[in-house]
Amino acid sequence: MPPPDRRRALVQGALLLAVGLALLAGLVQMAGPREVVRALEAADGRLVAWALLLFCSQIITVGLRWWVGMRLLGMPVALGSLMRAHCGASVVNFLAPGHFGEPLLAAWLGRSGRAPAVEAFTVLVAVKVVATLLNLLLLLLALPWMAAGLGGDTMTQVAAIG
């Protein structure tokens, strides 16, 4: 039998999954299930697969970035609980206007007692600065590739989606 904290985390995770599935079902219903199926049939499967791969890697990368940041400040937070909280923060980012997910993650770390709020918000600022610098570096590295016309139709499709 799992300890009470583990049981509570499992129930909380199941409830969050149910809410996420309900929100997804609501969005599909609003858009029209036939329209969603039609759009998926018309989509290039390779681009959908790449998008899913990038999405999953982004969730994992940002969660690990937070985990490393907390460890560097001497606040070791369990990776599993941090990743669950980060997934919840990502849902807030996807559904709410603006980017409120990561500040909520920092506040959760402070309120849960897993890390002082000041350190959590310090990590928030640090990971945003690092992410911005890495994005700028990748953009600068991609400019010659894009200017040379490498990537052909795929780059045109990705640019049209973005």
Tab-separated table of N, CA and C in Angstrom:
chain	number	residue	atom	x	y	z
A	1	MET	N	0.847	-1.182	0.000
A	1	MET	CA	0.000	0.000	0.000
A	1	MET	C	0.888	1.239	0.000
A	2	PRO	N	0.662	2.166	-0.936
A	2	PRO	CA	1.523	3.344	-1.002
A	2	PRO	C	1.297	4.271	0.189
A	3	PRO	N	2.329	5.010	0.574
A	3	PRO	CA	2.156	5.973	1.668
A	3	PRO	C	1.151	7.059	1.283
A	4	PRO	N	0.591	7.757	2.294
A	4	PRO	CA	-0.452	8.758	2.004
A	4	PRO	C	-0.019	9.829	1.002
A	5	ASP	N	1.224	10.312	1.076
A	5	ASP	CA	1.666	11.343	0.131
A	5	ASP	C	1.685	10.804	-1.290
A	6	ARG	N	2.116	9.581	-1.463
A	6	ARG	CA	2.157	8.959	-2.793
A	6	ARG	C	0.737	8.735	-3.313
A	7	ARG	N	-0.137	8.296	-2.434
A	7	ARG	CA	-1.530	8.069	-2.835
A	7	ARG	C	-2.174	9.387	-3.259
A	8	ARG	N	-1.929	10.445	-2.493
A	8	ARG	CA	-2.476	11.757	-2.841
A	8	ARG	C	-1.932	12.244	-4.177
A	9	ALA	N	-0.645	12.010	-4.429
A	9	ALA	CA	-0.046	12.414	-5.706
A	9	ALA	C	-0.662	11.630	-6.860
A	10	LEU	N	-0.931	10.338	-6.656
A	10	LEU	CA	-1.550	9.534	-7.706
A	10	LEU	C	-2.969	10.016	-8.007
A	11	VAL	N	-3.728	10.317	-6.957
A	11	VAL	CA	-5.094	10.819	-7.151
A	11	VAL	C	-5.056	12.175	-7.841
A	12	GLN	N	-4.150	13.022	-7.402
A	12	GLN	CA	-4.011	14.345	-8.026
A	12	GLN	C	-3.627	14.207	-9.496
A	13	GLY	N	-2.690	13.323	-9.803
A	13	GLY	CA	-2.294	13.099	-11.186
A	13	GLY	C	-3.441	12.575	-12.035
A	14	ALA	N	-4.235	11.651	-11.473
A	14	ALA	CA	-5.386	11.109	-12.210
A	14	ALA	C	-6.424	12.198	-12.461
A	15	LEU	N	-6.655	13.054	-11.463
A	15	LEU	CA	-7.614	14.155	-11.646
A	15	LEU	C	-7.129	15.142	-12.707
A	16	LEU	N	-5.851	15.471	-12.675
A	16	LEU	CA	-5.307	16.385	-13.677
A	16	LEU	C	-5.385	15.785	-15.081
A	17	LEU	N	-5.128	14.483	-15.191
A	17	LEU	CA	-5.253	13.824	-16.488
A	17	LEU	C	-6.700	13.865	-16.975
A	18	ALA	N	-7.638	13.628	-16.060
A	18	ALA	CA	-9.055	13.673	-16.435
A	18	ALA	C	-9.460	15.077	-16.885
A	19	VAL	N	-8.999	16.090	-16.181
A	19	VAL	CA	-9.310	17.469	-16.574
A	19	VAL	C	-8.701	17.774	-17.941
A	20	GLY	N	-7.449	17.343	-18.165
A	20	GLY	CA	-6.813	17.562	-19.455
A	20	GLY	C	-7.554	16.886	-20.592
A	21	LEU	N	-7.976	15.648	-20.371
A	21	LEU	CA	-8.737	14.938	-21.407
A	21	LEU	C	-10.093	15.595	-21.649
A	22	ALA	N	-10.726	16.073	-20.580
A	22	ALA	CA	-12.011	16.760	-20.740
A	22	ALA	C	-11.835	18.060	-21.533
A	23	LEU	N	-10.774	18.794	-21.253
A	23	LEU	CA	-10.505	20.023	-22.010
A	23	LEU	C	-10.224	19.718	-23.479
A	24	LEU	N	-9.458	18.666	-23.730
A	24	LEU	CA	-9.181	18.271	-25.113
A	24	LEU	C	-10.471	17.872	-25.828
A	25	ALA	N	-11.312	17.097	-25.146
A	25	ALA	CA	-12.590	16.699	-25.747
A	25	ALA	C	-13.461	17.926	-26.020
A	26	GLY	N	-13.459	18.896	-25.106
A	26	GLY	CA	-14.226	20.119	-25.318
A	26	GLY	C	-13.731	20.914	-26.518
A	27	LEU	N	-12.410	21.001	-26.661
A	27	LEU	CA	-11.845	21.720	-27.807
A	27	LEU	C	-12.181	21.023	-29.123
A	28	VAL	N	-12.102	19.699	-29.139
A	28	VAL	CA	-12.445	18.954	-30.356
A	28	VAL	C	-13.916	19.151	-30.672
A	29	GLN	N	-14.743	19.128	-29.643
A	29	GLN	CA	-16.182	19.322	-29.855
A	29	GLN	C	-16.476	20.723	-30.400
A	30	MET	N	-15.787	21.736	-29.877
A	30	MET	CA	-15.999	23.108	-30.347
A	30	MET	C	-15.565	23.266	-31.802
A	31	ALA	N	-14.451	22.644	-32.165
A	31	ALA	CA	-13.948	22.753	-33.532
A	31	ALA	C	-14.740	21.877	-34.490
A	32	GLY	N	-15.379	20.881	-33.953
A	32	GLY	CA	-16.112	19.932	-34.797
A	32	GLY	C	-15.257	18.712	-35.062
A	33	PRO	N	-15.661	17.555	-34.577
A	33	PRO	CA	-14.845	16.344	-34.734
A	33	PRO	C	-14.513	16.037	-36.191
A	34	ARG	N	-15.458	16.274	-37.093
A	34	ARG	CA	-15.189	15.988	-38.510
A	34	ARG	C	-14.108	16.913	-39.058
A	35	GLU	N	-14.146	18.178	-38.642
A	35	GLU	CA	-13.123	19.130	-39.093
A	35	GLU	C	-11.744	18.724	-38.569
A	36	VAL	N	-11.694	18.259	-37.333
A	36	VAL	CA	-10.417	17.833	-36.756
A	36	VAL	C	-9.875	16.634	-37.527
A	37	VAL	N	-10.743	15.655	-37.797
A	37	VAL	CA	-10.321	14.471	-38.554
A	37	VAL	C	-9.881	14.873	-39.956
A	38	ARG	N	-10.620	15.754	-40.600
A	38	ARG	CA	-10.266	16.215	-41.938
A	38	ARG	C	-8.896	16.915	-41.932
A	39	ALA	N	-8.669	17.750	-40.939
A	39	ALA	CA	-7.384	18.459	-40.849
A	39	ALA	C	-6.233	17.477	-40.606
A	40	LEU	N	-6.464	16.458	-39.771
A	40	LEU	CA	-5.415	15.473	-39.519
A	40	LEU	C	-5.133	14.626	-40.759
A	41	GLU	N	-6.166	14.307	-41.517
A	41	GLU	CA	-5.963	13.541	-42.750
A	41	GLU	C	-5.187	14.345	-43.789
A	42	ALA	N	-5.421	15.657	-43.823
A	42	ALA	CA	-4.749	16.510	-44.804
A	42	ALA	C	-3.315	16.855	-44.392
A	43	ALA	N	-3.010	16.685	-43.118
A	43	ALA	CA	-1.687	17.070	-42.620
A	43	ALA	C	-0.622	16.091	-43.100
A	44	ASP	N	0.573	16.617	-43.278
A	44	ASP	CA	1.721	15.780	-43.624
A	44	ASP	C	2.123	15.017	-42.359
A	45	GLY	N	2.081	13.702	-42.417
A	45	GLY	CA	2.380	12.870	-41.249
A	45	GLY	C	3.755	13.096	-40.677
A	46	ARG	N	4.709	13.364	-41.554
A	46	ARG	CA	6.066	13.620	-41.066
A	46	ARG	C	6.117	14.883	-40.224
A	47	LEU	N	5.417	15.935	-40.672
A	47	LEU	CA	5.415	17.183	-39.900
A	47	LEU	C	4.696	17.010	-38.572
A	48	VAL	N	3.620	16.231	-38.569
A	48	VAL	CA	2.910	15.966	-37.309
A	48	VAL	C	3.822	15.198	-36.352
A	49	ALA	N	4.532	14.198	-36.870
A	49	ALA	CA	5.449	13.428	-36.027
A	49	ALA	C	6.566	14.312	-35.478
A	50	TRP	N	7.136	15.170	-36.334
A	50	TRP	CA	8.170	16.097	-35.869
A	50	TRP	C	7.614	17.043	-34.804
A	51	ALA	N	6.398	17.536	-35.021
A	51	ALA	CA	5.787	18.456	-34.059
A	51	ALA	C	5.599	17.764	-32.710
A	52	LEU	N	5.124	16.519	-32.713
A	52	LEU	CA	4.949	15.779	-31.462
A	52	LEU	C	6.287	15.527	-30.768
A	53	LEU	N	7.295	15.174	-31.567
A	53	LEU	CA	8.621	14.951	-31.004
A	53	LEU	C	9.172	16.235	-30.371
A	54	LEU	N	9.030	17.350	-31.067
A	54	LEU	CA	9.505	18.628	-30.531
A	54	LEU	C	8.731	19.039	-29.291
A	55	PHE	N	7.428	18.810	-29.302
A	55	PHE	CA	6.603	19.153	-28.146
A	55	PHE	C	7.048	18.363	-26.916
A	56	CYS	N	7.196	17.054	-27.078
A	56	CYS	CA	7.612	16.214	-25.948
A	56	CYS	C	9.014	16.576	-25.469
A	57	SER	N	9.928	16.831	-26.401
A	57	SER	CA	11.278	17.195	-25.994
A	57	SER	C	11.300	18.547	-25.292
A	58	GLN	N	10.412	19.449	-25.698
A	58	GLN	CA	10.346	20.757	-25.035
A	58	GLN	C	9.867	20.605	-23.592
A	59	ILE	N	8.853	19.790	-23.381
A	59	ILE	CA	8.347	19.570	-22.019
A	59	ILE	C	9.460	18.990	-21.139
A	60	ILE	N	10.166	17.994	-21.650
A	60	ILE	CA	11.228	17.348	-20.879
A	60	ILE	C	12.392	18.308	-20.664
A	61	THR	N	12.793	19.036	-21.699
A	61	THR	CA	13.933	19.942	-21.591
A	61	THR	C	13.685	21.060	-20.592
A	62	VAL	N	12.519	21.667	-20.660
A	62	VAL	CA	12.230	22.767	-19.728
A	62	VAL	C	12.121	22.235	-18.298
A	63	GLY	N	11.522	21.074	-18.119
A	63	GLY	CA	11.464	20.479	-16.785
A	63	GLY	C	12.841	20.187	-16.233
A	64	LEU	N	13.713	19.641	-17.071
A	64	LEU	CA	15.088	19.373	-16.629
A	64	LEU	C	15.846	20.667	-16.357
A	65	ARG	N	15.554	21.694	-17.138
A	65	ARG	CA	16.196	22.994	-16.912
A	65	ARG	C	15.843	23.518	-15.524
A	66	TRP	N	14.584	23.394	-15.141
A	66	TRP	CA	14.159	23.804	-13.804
A	66	TRP	C	14.842	22.947	-12.734
A	67	TRP	N	14.896	21.650	-12.973
A	67	TRP	CA	15.486	20.728	-12.002
A	67	TRP	C	16.953	21.067	-11.769
A	68	VAL	N	17.701	21.309	-12.863
A	68	VAL	CA	19.113	21.661	-12.744
A	68	VAL	C	19.262	23.008	-12.039
A	69	GLY	N	18.425	23.975	-12.401
A	69	GLY	CA	18.483	25.287	-11.764
A	69	GLY	C	18.259	25.212	-10.266
A	70	MET	N	17.293	24.415	-9.856
A	70	MET	CA	17.026	24.271	-8.416
A	70	MET	C	18.200	23.596	-7.717
A	71	ARG	N	18.784	22.595	-8.361
A	71	ARG	CA	19.942	21.909	-7.773
A	71	ARG	C	21.140	22.853	-7.646
A	72	LEU	N	21.344	23.710	-8.672
A	72	LEU	CA	22.468	24.650	-8.617
A	72	LEU	C	22.328	25.633	-7.458
A	73	LEU	N	21.095	25.931	-7.075
A	73	LEU	CA	20.872	26.826	-5.930
A	73	LEU	C	20.833	26.075	-4.605
A	74	GLY	N	21.106	24.770	-4.650
A	74	GLY	CA	21.124	23.981	-3.420
A	74	GLY	C	19.748	23.571	-2.947
A	75	MET	N	18.774	23.576	-3.835
A	75	MET	CA	17.412	23.188	-3.503
A	75	MET	C	17.023	21.953	-4.315
A	76	PRO	N	17.494	20.766	-3.918
A	76	PRO	CA	17.150	19.581	-4.707
A	76	PRO	C	15.661	19.252	-4.574
A	77	VAL	N	14.978	19.314	-5.686
A	77	VAL	CA	13.552	18.987	-5.752
A	77	VAL	C	13.441	17.665	-6.500
A	78	ALA	N	12.582	16.784	-6.041
A	78	ALA	CA	12.405	15.500	-6.708
A	78	ALA	C	11.990	15.723	-8.160
A	79	LEU	N	12.662	15.037	-9.072
A	79	LEU	CA	12.416	15.227	-10.498
A	79	LEU	C	10.973	14.889	-10.865
A	80	GLY	N	10.436	13.825	-10.304
A	80	GLY	CA	9.066	13.420	-10.636
A	80	GLY	C	8.038	14.475	-10.262
A	81	SER	N	8.125	15.002	-9.047
A	81	SER	CA	7.145	16.015	-8.630
A	81	SER	C	7.339	17.308	-9.413
A	82	LEU	N	8.580	17.648	-9.746
A	82	LEU	CA	8.832	18.851	-10.533
A	82	LEU	C	8.292	18.699	-11.951
A	83	MET	N	8.456	17.517	-12.559
A	83	MET	CA	7.944	17.298	-13.913
A	83	MET	C	6.418	17.323	-13.924
A	84	ARG	N	5.765	16.761	-12.904
A	84	ARG	CA	4.302	16.835	-12.828
A	84	ARG	C	3.846	18.283	-12.724
A	85	ALA	N	4.514	19.049	-11.868
A	85	ALA	CA	4.152	20.454	-11.716
A	85	ALA	C	4.423	21.222	-12.998
A	86	HIS	N	5.522	20.895	-13.685
A	86	HIS	CA	5.834	21.574	-14.944
A	86	HIS	C	4.791	21.238	-16.014
A	87	CYS	N	4.336	19.997	-16.059
A	87	CYS	CA	3.290	19.641	-17.034
A	87	CYS	C	2.016	20.446	-16.747
A	88	GLY	N	1.669	20.613	-15.488
A	88	GLY	CA	0.522	21.453	-15.140
A	88	GLY	C	0.738	22.900	-15.545
A	89	ALA	N	1.959	23.393	-15.343
A	89	ALA	CA	2.277	24.762	-15.749
A	89	ALA	C	2.182	24.912	-17.263
A	90	SER	N	2.563	23.876	-17.989
A	90	SER	CA	2.472	23.926	-19.453
A	90	SER	C	1.023	23.983	-19.910
A	91	VAL	N	0.153	23.245	-19.224
A	91	VAL	CA	-1.273	23.294	-19.569
A	91	VAL	C	-1.803	24.709	-19.378
A	92	VAL	N	-1.408	25.359	-18.279
A	92	VAL	CA	-1.833	26.738	-18.041
A	92	VAL	C	-1.305	27.634	-19.160
A	93	ASN	N	-0.044	27.431	-19.569
A	93	ASN	CA	0.521	28.233	-20.659
A	93	ASN	C	-0.251	28.049	-21.955
A	94	PHE	N	-0.713	26.836	-22.220
A	94	PHE	CA	-1.421	26.562	-23.467
A	94	PHE	C	-2.829	27.127	-23.461
A	95	LEU	N	-3.467	27.152	-22.301
A	95	LEU	CA	-4.876	27.534	-22.243
A	95	LEU	C	-5.109	28.991	-21.871
A	96	ALA	N	-4.202	29.571	-21.113
A	96	ALA	CA	-4.401	30.942	-20.641
A	96	ALA	C	-3.626	31.914	-21.534
A	97	PRO	N	-4.161	33.110	-21.706
A	97	PRO	CA	-3.389	34.112	-22.453
A	97	PRO	C	-2.168	34.535	-21.638
A	98	GLY	N	-1.083	34.779	-22.311
A	98	GLY	CA	0.148	35.133	-21.613
A	98	GLY	C	0.879	33.878	-21.173
A	99	HIS	N	1.941	34.058	-20.451
A	99	HIS	CA	2.740	32.933	-19.967
A	99	HIS	C	2.719	32.945	-18.443
A	100	PHE	N	1.674	32.376	-17.875
A	100	PHE	CA	1.534	32.365	-16.423
A	100	PHE	C	1.944	31.044	-15.806
A	101	GLY	N	2.235	30.034	-16.638
A	101	GLY	CA	2.526	28.702	-16.125
A	101	GLY	C	3.770	28.639	-15.279
A	102	GLU	N	4.866	29.182	-15.775
A	102	GLU	CA	6.106	29.094	-15.016
A	102	GLU	C	6.088	29.941	-13.744
A	103	PRO	N	5.497	31.154	-13.736
A	103	PRO	CA	5.351	31.827	-12.445
A	103	PRO	C	4.501	31.016	-11.462
A	104	LEU	N	3.482	30.321	-11.973
A	104	LEU	CA	2.697	29.447	-11.100
A	104	LEU	C	3.546	28.296	-10.573
A	105	LEU	N	4.424	27.760	-11.420
A	105	LEU	CA	5.331	26.695	-10.989
A	105	LEU	C	6.241	27.204	-9.878
A	106	ALA	N	6.782	28.403	-10.042
A	106	ALA	CA	7.648	28.981	-9.008
A	106	ALA	C	6.866	29.208	-7.715
A	107	ALA	N	5.645	29.707	-7.840
A	107	ALA	CA	4.820	29.912	-6.643
A	107	ALA	C	4.497	28.582	-5.977
A	108	TRP	N	4.218	27.539	-6.785
A	108	TRP	CA	3.929	26.217	-6.220
A	108	TRP	C	5.128	25.702	-5.440
A	109	LEU	N	6.339	25.875	-6.004
A	109	LEU	CA	7.538	25.424	-5.297
A	109	LEU	C	7.673	26.134	-3.953
A	110	GLY	N	7.372	27.435	-3.948
A	110	GLY	CA	7.458	28.188	-2.697
A	110	GLY	C	6.399	27.789	-1.690
A	111	ARG	N	5.155	27.634	-2.156
A	111	ARG	CA	4.054	27.311	-1.233
A	111	ARG	C	4.103	25.866	-0.752
A	112	SER	N	4.640	24.968	-1.576
A	112	SER	CA	4.675	23.565	-1.185
A	112	SER	C	5.794	23.272	-0.197
A	113	GLY	N	6.689	24.232	-0.008
A	113	GLY	CA	7.802	24.018	0.910
A	113	GLY	C	8.967	23.289	0.265
A	114	ARG	N	8.879	23.014	-1.033
A	114	ARG	CA	9.965	22.303	-1.719
A	114	ARG	C	11.168	23.226	-1.955
A	115	ALA	N	10.931	24.509	-2.005
A	115	ALA	CA	12.008	25.482	-2.189
A	115	ALA	C	11.487	26.848	-1.765
A	116	PRO	N	12.342	27.701	-1.209
A	116	PRO	CA	11.904	29.062	-0.899
A	116	PRO	C	11.475	29.789	-2.175
A	117	ALA	N	10.462	30.603	-2.062
A	117	ALA	CA	9.898	31.287	-3.229
A	117	ALA	C	10.930	32.157	-3.934
A	118	VAL	N	11.815	32.792	-3.187
A	118	VAL	CA	12.819	33.666	-3.806
A	118	VAL	C	13.730	32.856	-4.733
A	119	GLU	N	14.184	31.680	-4.274
A	119	GLU	CA	15.030	30.838	-5.105
A	119	GLU	C	14.266	30.331	-6.320
A	120	ALA	N	12.996	29.985	-6.137
A	120	ALA	CA	12.197	29.492	-7.258
A	120	ALA	C	12.034	30.577	-8.324
A	121	PHE	N	11.774	31.810	-7.906
A	121	PHE	CA	11.647	32.890	-8.884
A	121	PHE	C	13.001	33.263	-9.487
A	122	THR	N	14.091	33.065	-8.746
A	122	THR	CA	15.428	33.263	-9.303
A	122	THR	C	15.671	32.262	-10.423
A	123	VAL	N	15.275	31.010	-10.206
A	123	VAL	CA	15.414	29.987	-11.248
A	123	VAL	C	14.552	30.357	-12.448
A	124	LEU	N	13.345	30.869	-12.205
A	124	LEU	CA	12.472	31.290	-13.304
A	124	LEU	C	13.170	32.310	-14.188
A	125	VAL	N	13.753	33.326	-13.586
A	125	VAL	CA	14.444	34.354	-14.364
A	125	VAL	C	15.659	33.762	-15.071
A	126	ALA	N	16.410	32.933	-14.370
A	126	ALA	CA	17.616	32.355	-14.962
A	126	ALA	C	17.283	31.459	-16.149
A	127	VAL	N	16.261	30.610	-16.022
A	127	VAL	CA	15.941	29.713	-17.139
A	127	VAL	C	15.401	30.500	-18.328
A	128	LYS	N	14.694	31.589	-18.073
A	128	LYS	CA	14.202	32.410	-19.178
A	128	LYS	C	15.359	33.105	-19.902
A	129	VAL	N	16.336	33.594	-19.160
A	129	VAL	CA	17.498	34.243	-19.780
A	129	VAL	C	18.290	33.227	-20.597
A	130	VAL	N	18.531	32.047	-20.023
A	130	VAL	CA	19.267	31.008	-20.740
A	130	VAL	C	18.496	30.591	-21.994
A	131	ALA	N	17.180	30.412	-21.880
A	131	ALA	CA	16.375	30.015	-23.038
A	131	ALA	C	16.418	31.071	-24.132
A	132	THR	N	16.350	32.331	-23.755
A	132	THR	CA	16.402	33.407	-24.740
A	132	THR	C	17.745	33.429	-25.457
A	133	LEU	N	18.821	33.271	-24.713
A	133	LEU	CA	20.148	33.256	-25.325
A	133	LEU	C	20.325	32.048	-26.254
A	134	LEU	N	19.835	30.889	-25.839
A	134	LEU	CA	19.931	29.702	-26.695
A	134	LEU	C	19.081	29.854	-27.955
A	135	ASN	N	17.887	30.417	-27.812
A	135	ASN	CA	17.045	30.649	-28.988
A	135	ASN	C	17.710	31.609	-29.964
A	136	LEU	N	18.320	32.658	-29.445
A	136	LEU	CA	19.027	33.606	-30.300
A	136	LEU	C	20.193	32.927	-31.017
A	137	LEU	N	20.938	32.104	-30.295
A	137	LEU	CA	22.057	31.390	-30.892
A	137	LEU	C	21.573	30.449	-32.004
A	138	LEU	N	20.507	29.701	-31.755
A	138	LEU	CA	19.978	28.796	-32.772
A	138	LEU	C	19.468	29.560	-33.987
A	139	LEU	N	18.833	30.690	-33.744
A	139	LEU	CA	18.366	31.508	-34.868
A	139	LEU	C	19.537	31.984	-35.711
A	140	LEU	N	20.584	32.471	-35.062
A	140	LEU	CA	21.760	32.944	-35.798
A	140	LEU	C	22.427	31.807	-36.565
A	141	LEU	N	22.458	30.614	-35.974
A	141	LEU	CA	23.042	29.470	-36.669
A	141	LEU	C	22.176	29.007	-37.842
A	142	ALA	N	20.856	29.192	-37.753
A	142	ALA	CA	19.947	28.737	-38.805
A	142	ALA	C	19.838	29.730	-39.960
A	143	LEU	N	20.183	30.976	-39.737
A	143	LEU	CA	20.032	31.982	-40.794
A	143	LEU	C	20.781	31.627	-42.085
A	144	PRO	N	22.045	31.230	-42.024
A	144	PRO	CA	22.716	30.877	-43.286
A	144	PRO	C	22.049	29.678	-43.976
A	145	TRP	N	21.618	28.714	-43.207
A	145	TRP	CA	20.953	27.530	-43.746
A	145	TRP	C	19.657	27.927	-44.450
A	146	MET	N	18.885	28.796	-43.814
A	146	MET	CA	17.623	29.236	-44.406
A	146	MET	C	17.888	30.138	-45.623
A	147	ALA	N	18.910	30.987	-45.553
A	147	ALA	CA	19.220	31.888	-46.666
A	147	ALA	C	19.684	31.113	-47.891
A	148	ALA	N	20.321	29.964	-47.664
A	148	ALA	CA	20.792	29.147	-48.780
A	148	ALA	C	19.664	28.348	-49.419
A	149	GLY	N	18.477	28.390	-48.811
A	149	GLY	CA	17.337	27.667	-49.372
A	149	GLY	C	17.331	26.199	-49.049
A	150	LEU	N	18.143	25.773	-48.083
A	150	LEU	CA	18.156	24.367	-47.699
A	150	LEU	C	16.870	24.037	-46.955
A	151	GLY	N	16.375	22.876	-47.128
A	151	GLY	CA	15.152	22.470	-46.451
A	151	GLY	C	13.961	22.493	-47.371
A	152	GLY	N	14.010	23.251	-48.430
A	152	GLY	CA	12.976	23.260	-49.465
A	152	GLY	C	11.564	23.401	-48.949
A	153	ASP	N	10.694	22.509	-49.413
A	153	ASP	CA	9.265	22.585	-49.093
A	153	ASP	C	8.984	22.464	-47.606
A	154	THR	N	9.778	21.652	-46.899
A	154	THR	CA	9.532	21.468	-45.476
A	154	THR	C	9.660	22.796	-44.747
A	155	MET	N	10.709	23.559	-45.038
A	155	MET	CA	10.893	24.854	-44.372
A	155	MET	C	9.751	25.795	-44.736
A	156	THR	N	9.295	25.749	-45.966
A	156	THR	CA	8.167	26.606	-46.380
A	156	THR	C	6.923	26.228	-45.616
A	157	GLN	N	6.664	24.923	-45.444
A	157	GLN	CA	5.485	24.465	-44.703
A	157	GLN	C	5.579	24.879	-43.237
A	158	VAL	N	6.757	24.707	-42.654
A	158	VAL	CA	6.924	25.077	-41.242
A	158	VAL	C	6.757	26.576	-41.069
A	159	ALA	N	7.312	27.373	-41.979
A	159	ALA	CA	7.171	28.818	-41.900
A	159	ALA	C	5.715	29.237	-42.059
A	160	ALA	N	4.965	28.535	-42.906
A	160	ALA	CA	3.560	28.862	-43.111
A	160	ALA	C	2.737	28.534	-41.880
A	161	ILE	N	3.121	27.461	-41.164
A	161	ILE	CA	2.381	27.075	-39.945
A	161	ILE	C	2.638	28.104	-38.857
A	162	GLY	N	3.908	28.513	-38.690
A	162	GLY	CA	4.294	29.438	-37.622
A	162	GLY	C	3.804	30.785	-37.918
